[in-house]
C-alpha positions as a LaTeX table, in Angstrom:
\begin{tabular}{lrrr}
\hline
Residue & $x$ (\AA) & $y$ (\AA) & $z$ (\AA) \\
\hline
Met1 & $-54.46$ & 30.61 & 228.04 \\
Asp2 & $-56.08$ & 31.33 & 224.67 \\
Glu3 & $-52.73$ & 30.92 & 222.93 \\
Leu4 & $-52.13$ & 27.63 & 224.74 \\
Thr5 & $-55.54$ & 26.37 & 223.66 \\
Lys6 & $-54.90$ & 27.31 & 220.01 \\
Thr7 & $-51.49$ & 25.60 & 220.07 \\
Val8 & $-52.91$ & 22.38 & 221.49 \\
Ile9 & $-55.77$ & 22.35 & 218.97 \\
Ala10 & $-53.35$ & 23.00 & 216.11 \\
Arg11 & $-51.28$ & 20.00 & 217.17 \\
Gly12 & $-54.41$ & 17.86 & 217.36 \\
Asp13 & $-53.83$ & 17.03 & 221.00 \\
Leu14 & $-57.40$ & 17.43 & 222.21 \\
Ala15 & $-57.14$ & 14.68 & 224.83 \\
His16 & $-54.44$ & 16.59 & 226.69 \\
Leu17 & $-56.45$ & 19.80 & 226.40 \\
Ala18 & $-59.49$ & 18.05 & 227.88 \\
Leu19 & $-57.36$ & 16.63 & 230.69 \\
Phe20 & $-55.86$ & 20.06 & 231.39 \\
Leu21 & $-59.30$ & 21.68 & 231.53 \\
Trp22 & $-60.64$ & 18.92 & 233.79 \\
Ala23 & $-57.66$ & 19.22 & 236.13 \\
Ser24 & $-58.00$ & 23.01 & 236.24 \\
Gly25 & $-61.68$ & 22.71 & 237.13 \\
Ala26 & $-60.99$ & 20.10 & 239.79 \\
Ser27 & $-58.25$ & 22.25 & 241.31 \\
Ala28 & $-60.52$ & 25.28 & 241.37 \\
Leu29 & $-63.23$ & 23.24 & 243.07 \\
Leu30 & $-60.76$ & 21.98 & 245.66 \\
Ile31 & $-59.55$ & 25.51 & 246.40 \\
Trp32 & $-63.14$ & 26.71 & 246.80 \\
Ala33 & $-63.96$ & 23.80 & 249.13 \\
Leu34 & $-60.88$ & 24.48 & 251.27 \\
Lys35 & $-61.80$ & 28.18 & 251.54 \\
Glu36 & $-65.33$ & 27.25 & 252.62 \\
Leu37 & $-63.96$ & 24.76 & 255.15 \\
Ala38 & $-61.62$ & 27.40 & 256.59 \\
Ala39 & $-64.50$ & 29.88 & 256.85 \\
Ala40 & $-66.70$ & 27.30 & 258.58 \\
Asn41 & $-63.88$ & 26.49 & 260.99 \\
Lys42 & $-63.49$ & 30.19 & 261.84 \\
Arg43 & $-67.23$ & 30.56 & 262.45 \\
Phe44 & $-67.19$ & 27.49 & 264.71 \\
Asn45 & $-64.23$ & 28.88 & 266.67 \\
Asp46 & $-66.08$ & 32.19 & 267.11 \\
Phe47 & $-69.13$ & 30.26 & 268.34 \\
Val48 & $-67.05$ & 28.31 & 270.87 \\
Lys49 & $-65.47$ & 31.56 & 272.14 \\
Glu50 & $-68.93$ & 33.09 & 272.63 \\
Ile51 & $-70.11$ & 30.04 & 274.56 \\
Ala52 & $-66.98$ & 30.21 & 276.74 \\
Thr53 & $-67.65$ & 33.90 & 277.42 \\
Leu54 & $-71.24$ & 33.16 & 278.41 \\
Asn55 & $-70.08$ & 30.35 & 280.71 \\
Gln56 & $-67.67$ & 32.73 & 282.43 \\
Leu57 & $-70.42$ & 35.30 & 282.91 \\
Phe58 & $-72.79$ & 32.75 & 284.45 \\
Arg59 & $-70.07$ & 31.47 & 286.80 \\
Arg60 & $-69.45$ & 34.99 & 288.10 \\
Lys61 & $-73.12$ & 35.44 & 288.96 \\
Glu62 & $-73.29$ & 32.24 & 291.01 \\
\hline
\end{tabular}
C-alpha cells in the first residue's frame, strides 16, 4: 500500500487517494458493524434457546 500511496502522490492525484482512503475506512467500518451484528444475533439465539429450555423444564414439573 505504501508503494501505491507514493505513486498516487507522485502523479498529483490526491483526490483519488483521499477517496480510496475514505472508501477503505468505510468498508472496514461496515465489516466491523456486520461482525458485531452477527455476534449479537448469535447471543440472542443462545438466549432464546435458554428460555425454551427453561420453558420445557417448567412444563415437565406441572
